[in-house]
Amino acid sequence: MDTGAAARAEGAGSRTTPRAGSRHGLDLLHVRVTDWFTEAARDLPWREQDCSAWGILVSEIMLQQTPVVRVLPVWREWLERWPTPSHLAAEPPGAAVRHWGRLGYPRRALRLHAAAVAITEEHGGEVPATHDDLLTLPGVGAYTAAAVAAFAFGRRETVVDTNIRRVHARLFTGTALPAPALTAAEMKRAASLLPDDAGLSVRWNAAVMELGAVICTARNPVCGHCPVADACAWVEAGRPAPEYVPKGQSWAGTDRQVRGAIVAVLRESDGAVPRVLLLEAPADLRMDPAAAVTARPGALGALHGLRAPAEQLDRALAGLLADGLAEEHDGGIRLPG
DNA sequence: GATCCGTGGAC
DNA sequence: TGTCCAAGGAT
């Protein structure tokens, strides 16, 4: 592994003992970052000492590709409504999708519901504590399994998310961004950086993640407030620009946009929405998106305002039905009951 | 490994 | 204004 940052940390912290890549340098890195975390960590409800493993699991799923500020109110509502996995498991999956609100990627709500059912039926209602058991739950991948095992159960896990990848890339490799996809070498490096002590490793994981979220951000990083800027290979190299341009996600005119608009209509509706009402806007409204939004209340107007081709509407709905995000009921379409 | 899957805020 | 990005997972 590249232990340059550990060496640099040591060189900056105790210039009289310049042992490159030493255990001492790594220890110093741990101390600096975790001390910063103690001082700067945001107060988040899922970090409270009395937060349940279920609360932490829910937070991790909600936080997949979704900013903290948008998760907060929905997380609070969920934990109040469904304080344990069994509470959620007792509801139809559509309830999870409905109360997911506008967090995005509603299939996560479906998977979280499925996870609650699995926890209730196969784990006695208790969130499993090991990485392997967590990994069997729907919607739980390598990152989430490690995060829950670490943050809910105090285990020593190699946690690697987008924040940690970016911090490591800058600190050790000197590049602005990590590789497009997670590599085995990154996982190996992250594992080698993990403190031996379980308690400290949990702290380290949380601290590096937080550093990436609030200091070592993708755009406009605040290196002036970074506890390890003087050990950072990227800073030392003069903060070079990214070597590649991340592939942007197209949105306008995509099936994803149409799927989102359809689910928004279903979420807004108590019962089944007639297929015709959902998919066929009156001809005059189809010609004028603004008129459609005005004439139809809420999400339905927004859907018709897209003026998506009938073929695309059919395809999007078929996809939602196949994914279990919608179902046919009484001649209409509704969230899965 | 490349694609698909939502949403809204920041610049 | 359009682009980029946010504690990924499944296929």
Tab-separated table of C-alpha atoms (C1' of nucleotides) in Angstrom:
chain	number	residue	atom	x	y	z
A	1	MET	CA	0.000	0.000	0.000
A	2	ASP	CA	0.941	3.639	-0.277
A	3	THR	CA	1.805	4.737	3.222
A	4	GLY	CA	2.977	8.141	2.135
A	5	ALA	CA	0.354	9.976	4.125
A	6	ALA	CA	1.288	8.107	7.289
A	7	ALA	CA	4.881	9.083	6.668
A	8	ARG	CA	3.890	12.643	5.938
A	9	ALA	CA	1.698	12.757	9.024
A	10	GLU	CA	4.602	11.570	11.092
A	11	GLY	CA	6.988	13.985	9.475
A	12	ALA	CA	4.675	16.872	10.205
A	13	GLY	CA	3.766	15.732	13.694
A	14	SER	CA	7.155	14.691	15.001
A	15	ARG	CA	9.956	15.696	12.689
A	16	THR	CA	12.591	14.037	14.813
A	17	THR	CA	11.466	10.512	13.977
A	18	PRO	CA	11.048	10.289	10.197
A	19	ARG	CA	10.264	6.603	9.773
A	20	ALA	CA	8.438	6.272	6.492
A	21	GLY	CA	5.206	4.302	6.619
A	22	SER	CA	5.664	3.364	10.222
A	23	ARG	CA	3.010	2.212	12.620
A	24	HIS	CA	3.646	5.428	14.458
A	25	GLY	CA	2.706	7.470	11.386
A	26	LEU	CA	-0.527	5.517	10.953
A	27	ASP	CA	-1.401	5.923	14.617
A	28	LEU	CA	-0.871	9.645	14.251
A	29	LEU	CA	-3.215	9.719	11.281
A	30	HIS	CA	-5.879	7.921	13.326
A	31	VAL	CA	-5.494	10.317	16.230
A	32	ARG	CA	-5.659	13.416	14.092
A	33	VAL	CA	-8.746	12.401	12.169
A	34	THR	CA	-10.660	10.974	15.128
A	35	ASP	CA	-9.816	13.971	17.305
A	36	TRP	CA	-11.145	16.216	14.569
A	37	PHE	CA	-14.299	14.061	14.466
A	38	THR	CA	-14.829	14.430	18.202
A	39	GLU	CA	-14.793	18.160	17.728
A	40	ALA	CA	-16.619	18.548	14.411
A	41	ALA	CA	-19.071	15.658	14.038
A	42	ARG	CA	-22.593	16.672	13.106
A	43	ASP	CA	-25.340	15.791	15.558
A	44	LEU	CA	-27.318	13.214	13.626
A	45	PRO	CA	-30.091	11.196	15.278
A	46	TRP	CA	-28.759	7.856	14.040
A	47	ARG	CA	-25.501	8.628	15.819
A	48	GLU	CA	-27.190	8.955	19.216
A	49	GLN	CA	-26.089	6.387	21.756
A	50	ASP	CA	-29.630	5.059	22.175
A	51	CYS	CA	-30.389	4.714	18.479
A	52	SER	CA	-31.451	1.153	17.684
A	53	ALA	CA	-29.780	-1.058	15.094
A	54	TRP	CA	-33.026	-0.799	13.151
A	55	GLY	CA	-32.755	2.991	13.171
A	56	ILE	CA	-29.213	2.745	11.886
A	57	LEU	CA	-30.180	0.270	9.168
A	58	VAL	CA	-33.024	2.537	8.035
A	59	SER	CA	-30.659	5.511	7.939
A	60	GLU	CA	-28.090	3.647	5.860
A	61	ILE	CA	-30.633	2.601	3.255
A	62	MET	CA	-32.115	6.081	3.074
A	63	LEU	CA	-28.680	7.646	2.775
A	64	GLN	CA	-27.797	5.597	-0.305
A	65	GLN	CA	-27.348	8.299	-2.938
A	66	THR	CA	-29.417	10.767	-0.924
A	67	PRO	CA	-28.173	13.804	1.073
A	68	VAL	CA	-28.470	13.878	4.873
A	69	VAL	CA	-30.663	16.981	4.983
A	70	ARG	CA	-33.351	15.311	2.937
A	71	VAL	CA	-33.197	12.040	4.865
A	72	LEU	CA	-33.589	13.583	8.318
A	73	PRO	CA	-37.356	14.357	8.360
A	74	VAL	CA	-38.313	11.109	6.620
A	75	TRP	CA	-36.122	9.039	8.929
A	76	ARG	CA	-37.789	10.595	11.987
A	77	GLU	CA	-41.239	9.879	10.629
A	78	TRP	CA	-40.334	6.283	9.817
A	79	LEU	CA	-38.844	5.540	13.229
A	80	GLU	CA	-41.857	7.005	14.959
A	81	ARG	CA	-44.279	5.099	12.744
A	82	TRP	CA	-42.300	1.844	12.621
A	83	PRO	CA	-40.038	1.678	15.685
A	84	THR	CA	-39.058	-1.949	14.988
A	85	PRO	CA	-38.723	-4.159	11.895
A	86	SER	CA	-41.849	-6.035	12.918
A	87	HIS	CA	-43.925	-2.864	12.820
A	88	LEU	CA	-42.944	-2.242	9.215
A	89	ALA	CA	-43.264	-5.909	8.268
A	90	ALA	CA	-46.896	-5.817	9.396
A	91	GLU	CA	-47.697	-3.225	6.723
A	92	PRO	CA	-48.165	-3.762	3.002
A	93	PRO	CA	-45.094	-2.818	0.917
A	94	GLY	CA	-47.036	0.072	-0.616
A	95	ALA	CA	-47.061	1.794	2.769
A	96	ALA	CA	-43.271	1.891	2.732
A	97	VAL	CA	-43.258	3.386	-0.764
A	98	ARG	CA	-45.900	5.935	0.192
A	99	HIS	CA	-44.032	7.138	3.258
A	100	TRP	CA	-40.743	7.147	1.400
A	101	GLY	CA	-41.949	10.473	0.072
A	102	ARG	CA	-39.646	12.087	-2.436
A	103	LEU	CA	-36.352	10.614	-1.285
A	104	GLY	CA	-35.864	9.061	-4.698
A	105	TYR	CA	-35.116	5.494	-5.796
A	106	PRO	CA	-38.381	4.179	-4.250
A	107	ARG	CA	-37.248	0.615	-4.875
A	108	ARG	CA	-35.152	1.170	-1.750
A	109	ALA	CA	-38.386	1.485	0.217
A	110	LEU	CA	-39.562	-1.795	-1.234
A	111	ARG	CA	-36.306	-3.519	-0.323
A	112	LEU	CA	-36.299	-2.059	3.172
A	113	HIS	CA	-39.776	-3.452	3.658
A	114	ALA	CA	-38.599	-6.824	2.376
A	115	ALA	CA	-35.646	-6.615	4.754
A	116	ALA	CA	-38.024	-5.936	7.648
A	117	VAL	CA	-40.024	-9.024	6.697
A	118	ALA	CA	-36.856	-11.138	6.528
A	119	ILE	CA	-35.646	-9.809	9.880
A	120	THR	CA	-39.018	-10.577	11.431
A	121	GLU	CA	-39.380	-14.036	9.965
A	122	GLU	CA	-35.812	-15.273	9.954
A	123	HIS	CA	-33.983	-13.344	12.666
A	124	GLY	CA	-36.506	-13.180	15.482
A	125	GLY	CA	-37.241	-9.542	14.786
A	126	GLU	CA	-33.692	-8.449	15.592
A	127	VAL	CA	-31.383	-6.836	13.054
A	128	PRO	CA	-28.547	-9.329	12.476
A	129	ALA	CA	-25.138	-8.255	13.758
A	130	THR	CA	-22.699	-9.868	11.357
A	131	HIS	CA	-21.605	-8.707	7.938
A	132	ASP	CA	-22.546	-12.039	6.339
A	133	ASP	CA	-26.049	-12.105	7.799
A	134	LEU	CA	-26.672	-8.462	6.954
A	135	LEU	CA	-25.573	-9.096	3.389
A	136	THR	CA	-28.457	-11.532	2.877
A	137	LEU	CA	-31.008	-8.768	3.465
A	138	PRO	CA	-32.623	-7.140	0.415
A	139	GLY	CA	-31.095	-3.752	-0.374
A	140	VAL	CA	-28.043	-4.411	1.786
A	141	GLY	CA	-24.782	-4.602	-0.137
A	142	ALA	CA	-21.150	-4.649	0.913
A	143	TYR	CA	-21.098	-1.049	2.091
A	144	THR	CA	-24.344	-1.131	4.082
A	145	ALA	CA	-23.535	-4.478	5.689
A	146	ALA	CA	-20.182	-3.145	6.875
A	147	ALA	CA	-21.656	0.156	8.033
A	148	VAL	CA	-24.425	-1.468	10.101
A	149	ALA	CA	-22.083	-4.069	11.596
A	150	ALA	CA	-19.712	-1.263	12.573
A	151	PHE	CA	-22.018	1.549	13.635
A	152	ALA	CA	-24.820	-0.509	15.187
A	153	PHE	CA	-22.780	-3.363	16.650
A	154	GLY	CA	-19.316	-1.919	17.194
A	155	ARG	CA	-17.623	-4.393	14.914
A	156	ARG	CA	-14.300	-3.908	13.173
A	157	GLU	CA	-15.318	-3.635	9.512
A	158	THR	CA	-13.779	-2.239	6.371
A	159	VAL	CA	-16.292	0.472	5.535
A	160	VAL	CA	-15.812	1.996	2.090
A	161	ASP	CA	-18.276	4.506	0.728
A	162	THR	CA	-17.936	7.329	-1.782
A	163	ASN	CA	-16.665	9.732	0.895
A	164	ILE	CA	-13.997	7.379	2.180
A	165	ARG	CA	-12.902	6.529	-1.364
A	166	ARG	CA	-12.430	10.208	-2.178
A	167	VAL	CA	-10.489	10.942	1.026
A	168	HIS	CA	-8.194	7.987	0.434
A	169	ALA	CA	-7.660	8.919	-3.229
A	170	ARG	CA	-6.568	12.410	-2.289
A	171	LEU	CA	-4.641	11.567	0.841
A	172	PHE	CA	-2.696	8.591	-0.490
A	173	THR	CA	-2.814	8.629	-4.283
A	174	GLY	CA	-2.838	12.377	-4.839
A	175	THR	CA	-5.707	12.333	-7.326
A	176	ALA	CA	-8.788	14.538	-7.147
A	177	LEU	CA	-11.168	11.592	-7.446
A	178	PRO	CA	-11.072	7.823	-6.969
A	179	ALA	CA	-11.402	5.434	-9.906
A	180	PRO	CA	-14.867	5.276	-11.499
A	181	ALA	CA	-15.537	1.939	-9.787
A	182	LEU	CA	-14.391	0.524	-6.480
A	183	THR	CA	-11.277	-1.632	-6.955
A	184	ALA	CA	-9.861	-4.531	-4.982
A	185	ALA	CA	-6.743	-2.463	-4.332
A	186	GLU	CA	-8.834	0.222	-2.659
A	187	MET	CA	-10.499	-2.313	-0.396
A	188	LYS	CA	-7.136	-3.759	0.510
A	189	ARG	CA	-5.749	-0.351	1.332
A	190	ALA	CA	-8.808	0.553	3.413
A	191	ALA	CA	-8.455	-2.714	5.329
A	192	SER	CA	-4.783	-2.056	6.021
A	193	LEU	CA	-5.590	1.403	7.376
A	194	LEU	CA	-8.139	0.078	9.871
A	195	PRO	CA	-7.100	0.455	13.527
A	196	ASP	CA	-6.649	-2.882	15.295
A	197	ASP	CA	-8.912	-1.944	18.171
A	198	ALA	CA	-12.590	-2.444	17.300
A	199	GLY	CA	-13.804	0.654	19.116
A	200	LEU	CA	-11.204	2.835	17.477
A	201	SER	CA	-11.917	1.297	14.068
A	202	VAL	CA	-15.578	2.291	14.339
A	203	ARG	CA	-14.519	5.806	15.237
A	204	TRP	CA	-12.044	5.880	12.351
A	205	ASN	CA	-14.645	4.738	9.822
A	206	ALA	CA	-17.146	7.340	10.956
A	207	ALA	CA	-14.517	10.061	11.076
A	208	VAL	CA	-13.133	9.511	7.575
A	209	MET	CA	-16.651	9.361	6.193
A	210	GLU	CA	-17.501	12.618	7.939
A	211	LEU	CA	-14.300	14.219	6.698
A	212	GLY	CA	-15.294	13.388	3.148
A	213	ALA	CA	-18.827	14.660	3.697
A	214	VAL	CA	-18.040	18.065	5.180
A	215	ILE	CA	-14.373	18.927	4.419
A	216	CYS	CA	-12.934	16.765	1.659
A	217	THR	CA	-15.989	17.271	-0.550
A	218	ALA	CA	-16.189	16.476	-4.247
A	219	ARG	CA	-16.441	20.145	-5.172
A	220	ASN	CA	-14.783	23.011	-3.317
A	221	PRO	CA	-13.061	21.025	-0.565
A	222	VAL	CA	-12.158	23.079	2.496
A	223	CYS	CA	-8.542	22.017	2.859
A	224	GLY	CA	-7.923	24.909	5.255
A	225	HIS	CA	-10.034	23.082	7.847
A	226	CYS	CA	-8.684	19.603	7.183
A	227	PRO	CA	-6.835	17.973	10.080
A	228	VAL	CA	-4.511	16.095	7.709
A	229	ALA	CA	-4.003	18.620	4.898
A	230	ASP	CA	-0.274	18.731	5.626
A	231	ALA	CA	-0.141	14.970	5.063
A	232	CYS	CA	-2.244	14.981	1.890
A	233	ALA	CA	-0.664	13.845	-1.366
A	234	TRP	CA	-3.258	15.756	-3.401
A	235	VAL	CA	-2.529	19.018	-1.590
A	236	GLU	CA	1.176	18.386	-1.907
A	237	ALA	CA	0.746	17.919	-5.669
A	238	GLY	CA	-1.034	21.260	-5.942
A	239	ARG	CA	-4.591	19.880	-6.016
A	240	PRO	CA	-4.553	18.706	-9.655
A	241	ALA	CA	-7.880	18.545	-11.505
A	242	PRO	CA	-9.687	15.209	-12.015
A	243	GLU	CA	-8.122	12.981	-14.651
A	244	TYR	CA	-11.451	11.999	-16.099
A	245	VAL	CA	-14.873	13.548	-16.456
A	246	PRO	CA	-17.542	11.676	-14.510
A	247	LYS	CA	-20.311	10.504	-16.757
A	248	GLY	CA	-23.329	12.618	-16.029
A	249	GLN	CA	-26.739	11.069	-15.453
A	250	SER	CA	-29.190	12.132	-18.128
A	251	TRP	CA	-32.631	12.890	-16.869
A	252	ALA	CA	-35.007	14.844	-19.089
A	253	GLY	CA	-36.984	12.537	-21.306
A	254	THR	CA	-35.789	9.331	-19.667
A	255	ASP	CA	-37.857	6.423	-18.443
A	256	ARG	CA	-36.653	7.247	-14.954
A	257	GLN	CA	-38.326	10.612	-15.107
A	258	VAL	CA	-41.583	9.038	-16.278
A	259	ARG	CA	-41.414	6.282	-13.666
A	260	GLY	CA	-40.881	8.886	-10.981
A	261	ALA	CA	-43.850	10.904	-12.195
A	262	ILE	CA	-46.092	7.825	-12.231
A	263	VAL	CA	-45.092	6.732	-8.723
A	264	ALA	CA	-45.696	10.283	-7.528
A	265	VAL	CA	-49.289	10.017	-8.774
A	266	LEU	CA	-49.790	6.644	-7.069
A	267	ARG	CA	-48.300	7.946	-3.833
A	268	GLU	CA	-50.707	10.851	-3.880
A	269	SER	CA	-53.721	8.657	-4.444
A	270	ASP	CA	-55.497	6.598	-1.799
A	271	GLY	CA	-56.905	3.939	-4.057
A	272	ALA	CA	-56.230	2.626	-7.539
A	273	VAL	CA	-55.814	5.172	-10.319
A	274	PRO	CA	-57.720	4.316	-13.516
A	275	ARG	CA	-55.267	3.340	-16.202
A	276	VAL	CA	-56.786	5.759	-18.678
A	277	LEU	CA	-56.520	8.698	-16.321
A	278	LEU	CA	-52.908	7.809	-15.603
A	279	LEU	CA	-51.676	7.251	-19.136
A	280	GLU	CA	-53.935	9.241	-21.423
A	281	ALA	CA	-54.085	12.972	-20.999
A	282	PRO	CA	-56.813	14.774	-22.961
A	283	ALA	CA	-55.469	15.763	-26.351
A	284	ASP	CA	-55.642	19.476	-25.642
A	285	LEU	CA	-53.574	19.033	-22.473
A	286	ARG	CA	-51.006	16.934	-24.269
A	287	MET	CA	-50.399	19.791	-26.644
A	288	ASP	CA	-49.713	22.268	-23.860
A	289	PRO	CA	-47.646	21.096	-20.854
A	290	ALA	CA	-48.351	24.240	-18.880
A	291	ALA	CA	-52.077	23.790	-19.346
A	292	ALA	CA	-51.826	20.192	-18.205
A	293	VAL	CA	-50.099	21.178	-14.991
A	294	THR	CA	-52.733	23.822	-14.385
A	295	ALA	CA	-55.713	21.694	-15.274
A	296	ARG	CA	-54.681	18.582	-13.376
A	297	PRO	CA	-53.992	18.732	-9.687
A	298	GLY	CA	-50.546	17.858	-8.386
A	299	ALA	CA	-48.625	14.872	-9.609
A	300	LEU	CA	-51.064	13.959	-12.372
A	301	GLY	CA	-50.607	17.337	-14.029
A	302	ALA	CA	-46.846	16.950	-13.735
A	303	LEU	CA	-47.025	13.517	-15.367
A	304	HIS	CA	-49.164	14.721	-18.253
A	305	GLY	CA	-47.009	17.818	-18.544
A	306	LEU	CA	-44.073	15.611	-19.490
A	307	ARG	CA	-45.819	14.808	-22.756
A	308	ALA	CA	-44.131	11.441	-22.796
A	309	PRO	CA	-44.912	9.254	-25.829
A	310	ALA	CA	-47.562	6.618	-25.161
A	311	GLU	CA	-44.991	3.934	-25.847
A	312	GLN	CA	-42.725	5.304	-23.145
A	313	LEU	CA	-45.576	5.573	-20.656
A	314	ASP	CA	-46.460	1.935	-21.288
A	315	ARG	CA	-42.857	0.870	-20.930
A	316	ALA	CA	-42.374	2.835	-17.705
A	317	LEU	CA	-45.542	1.401	-16.171
A	318	ALA	CA	-44.599	-2.110	-17.229
A	319	GLY	CA	-41.256	-1.610	-15.517
A	320	LEU	CA	-42.892	-0.434	-12.314
A	321	LEU	CA	-45.249	-3.440	-12.341
A	322	ALA	CA	-42.327	-5.793	-12.948
A	323	ASP	CA	-40.361	-4.198	-10.106
A	324	GLY	CA	-43.279	-4.489	-7.711
A	325	LEU	CA	-43.543	-0.735	-7.266
A	326	ALA	CA	-47.061	-0.805	-8.658
A	327	GLU	CA	-49.816	-3.368	-9.132
A	328	GLU	CA	-53.056	-3.749	-11.028
A	329	HIS	CA	-56.131	-3.491	-8.868
A	330	ASP	CA	-59.776	-3.139	-9.730
A	331	GLY	CA	-59.067	-2.014	-13.284
A	332	GLY	CA	-56.567	0.585	-12.144
A	333	ILE	CA	-53.037	0.959	-10.879
A	334	ARG	CA	-51.991	1.405	-7.272
A	335	LEU	CA	-49.040	1.021	-4.930
A	336	PRO	CA	-48.524	-2.622	-3.933
A	337	GLY	CA	-51.020	-3.582	-1.269
B	1	DG	C1'	-18.200	-4.243	-15.835
B	2	DA	C1'	-21.752	-1.256	-17.692
B	3	DT	C1'	-26.464	0.272	-16.871
B	4	DC	C1'	-30.338	1.277	-14.655
B	5	DC	C1'	-32.723	3.194	-10.861
B	6	DG	C1'	-35.238	9.405	-8.348
B	7	DT	C1'	-34.858	13.719	-6.518
B	8	DG	C1'	-33.662	18.376	-5.571
B	9	DG	C1'	-30.041	21.660	-4.093
B	10	DA	C1'	-25.747	24.089	-5.339
B	11	DC	C1'	-22.967	26.457	-8.538
C	1	DT	C1'	-29.272	27.147	-17.140
C	2	DG	C1'	-27.451	22.854	-17.487
C	3	DT	C1'	-24.391	20.075	-15.023
C	4	DC	C1'	-22.874	17.719	-11.029
C	5	DC	C1'	-23.540	15.388	-6.960
C	6	DA	C1'	-25.458	12.775	-2.670
C	7	DA	C1'	-23.533	7.124	3.499
C	8	DG	C1'	-25.224	2.095	-3.310
C	9	DG	C1'	-27.486	-2.108	-4.912
C	10	DA	C1'	-29.064	-5.299	-8.316
C	11	DT	C1'	-28.708	-7.241	-12.691
